[in-house]
């Protein structure tokens, strides 16, 4: 399995890691998880938003890696782009939790650029 494929697995698990921050509170009610999350404020709420955004980013990334593989794009470039995407998603979540919206948006753009580059790499 390629490094890029391993990165797809990591990207699939990242949202759950970010959810831990949102749920790390005494007010979290596992019987009513959605309503207790909505009552969060501050960094816990932003961790939840990072969790949701990670699900949104996963689909295009996974598709780009798979298409790159099927089109026999250069694997070294795909591996590098996939690793960069994972690193950027970690930084993105940290910036989201830290309430740094401008830097977060720049990092998000760089992550999407990695996804686009994976598609271009397949051409």
Steps between C-alpha positions, in 0.01 A plus 500: 500500500633843412567782743218695335257216574613494864432874507141429392463281807649771722271762344201274567594480869592866557141621549460264794819628659368856474166392645674398821578864571140600448377226732758549772270665748296406802192632323524242220196271505559178308124432504440828312829569323375751245324725748789496746752592225285796395523638854880515485674834473848623422769253401274198549251633248781585257636144542156375397507724194847366410353150537219582256732670253727196501214287372440755223867495397530122505293421189690712249835390647415129486367537145815682391728230643298219343477671161871575510569132564261378228648745248849381598613847605854522638481335841783700660317824425169353617659383825653842562173681429303259719743543791483877456120484506503306829748741655296798387180349640668462840616861491155607377328336798749650745440845354124444511510407868735793572256741328742623232260541204732672251784252542247215503357613166847519346580148619163376371583648159837325499327170583255541215794586273647159590175334395496689169867413447420131552242521221744688276772246583272231359467675164 
